[in-house]
Amino acid sequence: MSELRDWRPREISPEDVGGPATVEGLTDYLRDQEGFGRLLTEAKAVVFRGFDVTEETVESVMDLVLPDRLAYVHGNSPRTKVGKNIYTSTEYPPEYTISMHNELSYAHSWPTRLMFFCAKQPETGGATPVVDGQLWLESLDPEVREAFAGGVRYTQNLHGGRGLGKSWQETFETESREDVEEFLRGAEAEWEWLPDGNLRVRQLRRSTLVHPDTGAEVWFNQADQWHPAALGDETAAELAALLPVDELPQSVTFADGTPVPDSYAIQARDRGLEHAVDVDWYQGDLMVIDNRQVGHGRRPFTGARRILVAMS
């Protein structure tokens, strides 16, 4: 585990690639798709600094690194779409820490790569912490790993236009129930339309993932983020007073329906943050991560931080 504790994202500058400090210098380097794929598998996360990338030119970089960008369909985080499957990073209030997670790990399919781009750096804070998923898994107590071995069941309650959390229309980027049902059928999810126009979705998913290239087993679920206890005692109590657990915007149990103990969810959250490495942002920076090896989050910040994200 000591080797995993020393892991850091690989940083690459124009001097490292022997090219100019321009977006063209970066795109020339990235045209070697196969070589970059090997680098990303080995490094797990790569940060590019000093290439003078702007919001107007970042798409040319994304086209090379994320050739088939995915829409953020069935995502549970509030975002704004700003381009061709390019989104703002999560729009949760800036004073909150967002705990570690692998993007869409609760879904039937997930992106293998994420790219983050700093269009405007924050005044203070705002780092994106990243954590090695193998270290995260190995850092958990054996009883916690064993309890999660059978997988987890996620429950999502999506309102039809008014209520807590996101609507099903926002979540699936459609107004069509038929399109939603087609998506969920392909995702091997269970669902039901409720009398009030809300949608309840249940998904049985794994808790860990074995990386196809490295063979490493990593923690790969969002049980802590879907668990009320991880929101803090005060928020959890407020939600419990409003709704039963099964009617919350999102909740989680073990695969057999057994409740996940509060302490297990909190341990997963805290160990991920404990072992994370902060990536600070400067205008024009980019970071690409292997979503199957690395979890990510967000530190609190001040100022008009603008980070864009895309996935493939």
Coordinates of C-alpha atoms in Angstrom, one line a residue:
M1 CA 0.0 0.0 0.0
S2 CA 3.0 2.3 0.6
E3 CA 3.6 2.5 -3.2
L4 CA -0.1 3.5 -3.8
R5 CA 0.2 6.2 -1.1
D6 CA 3.0 7.9 -3.1
W7 CA 0.8 8.1 -6.2
R8 CA 0.4 11.5 -7.8
P9 CA -1.1 12.6 -11.2
R10 CA 1.5 13.0 -14.0
E11 CA 2.1 16.7 -14.9
I12 CA 3.0 17.6 -18.4
S13 CA 4.3 21.0 -19.6
P14 CA 5.3 22.3 -23.1
E15 CA 9.0 21.6 -22.0
D16 CA 8.1 18.0 -21.4
V17 CA 6.7 17.5 -24.9
G18 CA 9.3 19.7 -26.7
G19 CA 6.6 21.8 -28.2
P20 CA 5.4 25.4 -28.1
A21 CA 3.3 26.7 -25.2
T22 CA 0.2 26.9 -27.3
V23 CA -3.0 24.8 -27.8
E24 CA -1.4 23.6 -31.1
G25 CA 1.6 22.3 -29.2
L26 CA -0.8 20.3 -27.1
T27 CA -2.9 19.0 -29.9
D28 CA 0.2 17.9 -31.9
Y29 CA 1.3 15.9 -28.9
L30 CA -2.1 14.3 -28.4
R31 CA -2.5 13.2 -31.9
D32 CA -0.6 10.0 -30.9
Q33 CA -3.8 8.5 -29.5
E34 CA -2.4 5.1 -28.8
G35 CA 0.6 6.5 -27.0
F36 CA -1.6 8.7 -24.8
G37 CA -3.8 5.8 -24.0
R38 CA -0.9 3.9 -22.6
L39 CA 0.3 6.9 -20.7
L40 CA -3.1 7.4 -19.1
T41 CA -3.4 3.7 -18.1
E42 CA 0.1 3.9 -16.5
A43 CA -0.3 7.3 -14.9
K44 CA -4.1 7.1 -14.0
A45 CA -4.4 10.9 -14.2
V46 CA -2.5 13.4 -16.4
V47 CA -2.5 17.2 -15.8
F48 CA -1.5 19.5 -18.7
R49 CA -0.3 23.0 -17.7
G50 CA 1.1 26.0 -19.6
F51 CA -0.4 25.3 -23.1
D52 CA -2.6 28.5 -23.1
V53 CA -5.8 26.6 -23.7
T54 CA -9.0 28.8 -23.7
E55 CA -12.7 28.0 -23.5
E56 CA -12.8 28.8 -27.3
T57 CA -10.0 26.3 -28.2
V58 CA -10.5 23.5 -25.6
E59 CA -12.9 21.6 -27.9
S60 CA -10.0 20.9 -30.3
V61 CA -8.2 19.1 -27.4
M62 CA -11.3 17.3 -26.3
D63 CA -11.9 16.0 -29.9
L64 CA -8.6 14.2 -29.7
V65 CA -8.7 12.8 -26.1
L66 CA -12.5 12.2 -26.0
P67 CA -13.4 11.3 -29.6
D68 CA -16.9 10.1 -28.7
R69 CA -18.1 12.5 -26.0
L70 CA -21.0 11.2 -23.9
A71 CA -24.1 13.2 -22.8
Y72 CA -24.5 13.4 -19.0
V73 CA -27.7 11.3 -19.2
H74 CA -28.9 9.8 -15.8
G75 CA -26.4 11.9 -14.0
N76 CA -27.5 13.1 -10.5
S77 CA -25.3 16.2 -10.2
P78 CA -26.6 19.7 -11.2
R79 CA -24.8 20.9 -14.3
T80 CA -25.3 23.2 -17.3
K81 CA -24.6 22.0 -20.9
V82 CA -22.3 24.5 -22.6
G83 CA -21.2 22.8 -25.8
K84 CA -21.2 19.5 -27.7
N85 CA -21.5 17.2 -24.6
I86 CA -19.5 19.7 -22.6
Y87 CA -20.8 20.6 -19.2
T88 CA -20.0 22.8 -16.2
S89 CA -18.7 20.8 -13.3
T90 CA -21.1 20.3 -10.5
E91 CA -23.0 23.4 -9.4
Y92 CA -23.3 22.5 -5.7
P93 CA -22.8 25.5 -3.5
P94 CA -19.1 26.5 -3.3
E95 CA -18.8 26.2 0.5
Y96 CA -19.3 22.4 0.4
T97 CA -16.8 19.6 -0.1
I98 CA -17.9 17.1 -2.7
S99 CA -16.7 13.6 -1.6
M100 CA -14.8 11.2 -3.8
H101 CA -16.5 9.2 -6.5
N102 CA -16.1 7.6 -9.9
E103 CA -18.3 9.3 -12.5
L104 CA -21.6 7.4 -13.0
S105 CA -20.4 4.4 -11.1
Y106 CA -24.0 3.8 -10.0
A107 CA -25.0 3.5 -13.7
H108 CA -25.2 0.5 -16.0
S109 CA -22.4 2.0 -18.1
W110 CA -19.9 4.7 -17.3
P111 CA -17.2 6.8 -19.0
T112 CA -13.7 5.5 -19.1
R113 CA -12.2 8.9 -19.4
L114 CA -13.0 12.3 -18.0
M115 CA -11.4 15.6 -18.9
F116 CA -11.6 18.7 -16.7
F117 CA -10.7 22.2 -18.0
C118 CA -10.1 25.3 -16.0
A119 CA -11.8 28.2 -17.8
K120 CA -11.5 30.5 -14.7
Q121 CA -9.5 29.7 -11.6
P122 CA -11.1 30.3 -8.2
E123 CA -9.9 33.1 -5.9
T124 CA -9.1 30.6 -3.2
G125 CA -9.5 26.8 -2.8
G126 CA -11.4 24.8 -5.4
A127 CA -8.9 22.0 -5.9
T128 CA -10.1 18.8 -7.5
P129 CA -9.0 16.0 -5.2
V130 CA -8.2 12.7 -6.9
V131 CA -7.8 9.3 -5.2
D132 CA -6.3 6.0 -6.4
G133 CA -9.3 3.6 -6.4
Q134 CA -7.1 0.6 -5.4
L135 CA -5.7 2.5 -2.4
W136 CA -9.3 3.6 -1.4
L137 CA -10.5 0.0 -1.4
E138 CA -7.5 -1.3 0.5
S139 CA -7.8 1.5 3.1
L140 CA -11.3 0.3 4.2
D141 CA -11.7 -2.0 7.2
P142 CA -12.0 -5.7 6.2
E143 CA -15.5 -5.9 7.6
V144 CA -16.6 -3.0 5.4
R145 CA -15.1 -4.5 2.2
E146 CA -16.8 -7.8 3.0
A147 CA -20.2 -6.2 3.7
F148 CA -20.1 -4.5 0.3
A149 CA -18.8 -7.5 -1.6
G150 CA -22.3 -8.5 -2.8
G151 CA -23.0 -5.1 -4.4
V152 CA -25.4 -2.3 -3.7
R153 CA -28.9 -1.2 -4.7
Y154 CA -29.5 2.4 -5.5
T155 CA -33.0 4.0 -5.3
Q156 CA -33.7 7.3 -7.1
N157 CA -36.9 9.3 -6.8
L158 CA -37.1 11.9 -9.6
H159 CA -39.9 14.4 -9.5
G160 CA -41.9 15.4 -12.6
G161 CA -41.2 19.1 -12.4
R162 CA -41.5 20.2 -8.7
G163 CA -39.8 18.7 -5.7
L164 CA -36.5 17.8 -4.1
G165 CA -33.6 17.0 -6.3
K166 CA -33.5 16.8 -10.1
S167 CA -36.6 16.1 -12.3
W168 CA -36.6 13.0 -14.5
Q169 CA -36.7 15.4 -17.5
E170 CA -33.4 17.1 -16.4
T171 CA -31.9 13.7 -15.5
F172 CA -32.6 12.1 -18.9
E173 CA -32.5 15.2 -21.1
T174 CA -35.9 14.5 -22.5
E175 CA -39.6 15.1 -22.0
S176 CA -40.6 11.7 -23.4
R177 CA -41.5 8.9 -20.9
E178 CA -41.0 6.4 -23.8
D179 CA -37.4 7.5 -24.2
V180 CA -36.8 7.3 -20.5
E181 CA -38.2 3.7 -20.4
E182 CA -36.0 2.7 -23.4
F183 CA -32.9 4.0 -21.6
L184 CA -33.7 2.3 -18.3
R185 CA -34.6 -1.0 -20.1
G186 CA -31.1 -0.9 -21.7
A187 CA -29.6 -0.1 -18.3
E188 CA -31.2 -3.1 -16.7
A189 CA -32.8 -0.9 -14.1
E190 CA -36.2 -1.3 -12.5
W191 CA -38.6 1.6 -12.6
E192 CA -42.1 2.7 -11.8
W193 CA -44.1 5.8 -12.6
L194 CA -45.8 7.1 -9.5
P195 CA -49.3 8.7 -9.4
D196 CA -47.9 12.1 -8.8
G197 CA -45.9 12.0 -12.0
N198 CA -42.6 11.2 -10.2
L199 CA -40.3 8.4 -11.4
R200 CA -38.7 5.8 -9.1
V201 CA -35.7 4.0 -10.3
R202 CA -33.9 1.1 -8.7
Q203 CA -30.5 -0.3 -9.8
L204 CA -28.5 -3.2 -8.6
R205 CA -24.8 -2.5 -9.1
R206 CA -21.3 -3.7 -8.2
S207 CA -19.3 -2.1 -5.4
T208 CA -15.8 -2.7 -6.9
L209 CA -14.4 -3.0 -10.4
V210 CA -11.4 -4.9 -11.8
H211 CA -9.6 -2.7 -14.3
P212 CA -9.4 -4.6 -17.7
D213 CA -5.8 -3.5 -18.4
T214 CA -4.1 -3.5 -15.0
G215 CA -6.0 -6.2 -13.2
A216 CA -6.3 -4.0 -10.1
E217 CA -9.5 -4.1 -8.1
V218 CA -10.8 -0.7 -7.1
W219 CA -13.6 0.8 -5.0
F220 CA -16.2 1.7 -7.6
N221 CA -19.6 2.8 -6.2
Q222 CA -21.3 5.9 -4.8
A223 CA -22.9 4.3 -1.7
D224 CA -21.6 7.0 0.6
Q225 CA -22.9 9.9 -1.6
W226 CA -26.3 8.2 -1.8
H227 CA -26.5 7.6 1.9
P228 CA -28.2 10.2 4.2
A229 CA -25.6 9.8 6.9
A230 CA -22.8 11.1 4.6
L231 CA -24.7 14.4 4.4
G232 CA -24.0 15.2 8.0
D233 CA -26.1 14.8 11.1
E234 CA -28.1 18.0 10.8
T235 CA -29.0 17.5 7.1
A236 CA -29.8 13.8 7.6
A237 CA -32.1 14.6 10.5
E238 CA -33.9 17.3 8.4
L239 CA -34.5 14.9 5.5
A240 CA -35.6 12.1 7.8
A241 CA -38.3 14.5 9.2
L242 CA -39.5 15.3 5.7
L243 CA -39.5 11.9 4.0
P244 CA -39.0 8.2 4.7
V245 CA -35.7 6.9 3.3
D246 CA -37.3 5.2 0.4
E247 CA -38.8 8.5 -0.8
L248 CA -35.6 10.6 -0.6
P249 CA -34.3 11.8 -4.0
Q250 CA -31.6 9.1 -3.7
S251 CA -30.8 6.4 -1.2
V252 CA -28.8 3.1 -1.1
T253 CA -28.9 -0.3 0.5
F254 CA -26.9 -3.5 0.2
A255 CA -27.9 -5.6 -2.8
D256 CA -30.3 -7.7 -0.7
G257 CA -32.1 -4.6 0.7
T258 CA -30.3 -4.6 4.0
P259 CA -29.5 -1.1 5.2
V260 CA -26.0 0.2 4.9
P261 CA -24.8 1.1 8.4
D262 CA -24.1 4.8 8.8
S263 CA -20.6 4.2 10.0
Y264 CA -19.8 2.2 6.8
A265 CA -20.9 5.0 4.6
I266 CA -19.0 7.6 6.6
Q267 CA -15.9 5.5 6.6
A268 CA -16.0 5.1 2.8
R269 CA -16.5 8.9 2.4
D270 CA -13.7 9.8 4.9
R271 CA -11.1 7.3 3.7
G272 CA -11.5 8.5 0.1
L273 CA -10.9 12.1 1.1
E274 CA -8.1 11.1 3.5
H275 CA -6.1 9.5 0.7
A276 CA -6.9 12.0 -2.0
V277 CA -4.3 14.3 -3.7
D278 CA -5.4 17.8 -4.4
V279 CA -5.0 19.2 -8.0
D280 CA -5.0 23.0 -7.8
W281 CA -6.3 24.9 -10.8
Y282 CA -4.8 27.7 -12.9
Q283 CA -6.5 29.2 -15.9
G284 CA -5.9 27.0 -19.0
D285 CA -5.1 23.8 -17.1
L286 CA -6.5 20.4 -18.2
M287 CA -6.7 17.1 -16.4
V288 CA -7.6 13.8 -17.9
I289 CA -8.4 10.9 -15.6
D290 CA -9.0 7.2 -16.1
N291 CA -12.4 7.0 -14.4
R292 CA -11.9 3.3 -13.7
Q293 CA -8.8 3.8 -11.7
V294 CA -9.3 7.3 -10.1
G295 CA -12.1 8.9 -8.1
H296 CA -12.5 12.6 -7.9
G297 CA -14.3 15.3 -5.8
R298 CA -14.2 19.0 -5.1
R299 CA -12.8 21.2 -2.3
P300 CA -14.7 24.4 -1.2
F301 CA -13.8 27.6 -2.9
T302 CA -14.4 31.3 -3.2
G303 CA -14.6 33.4 -6.4
A304 CA -16.1 32.6 -9.8
R305 CA -14.5 29.2 -10.4
R306 CA -15.4 27.8 -13.8
I307 CA -14.4 24.2 -14.5
L308 CA -15.8 22.4 -17.6
V309 CA -16.0 18.7 -17.9
A310 CA -16.5 16.1 -20.6
M311 CA -16.5 12.4 -20.7
S312 CA -15.9 9.5 -23.2

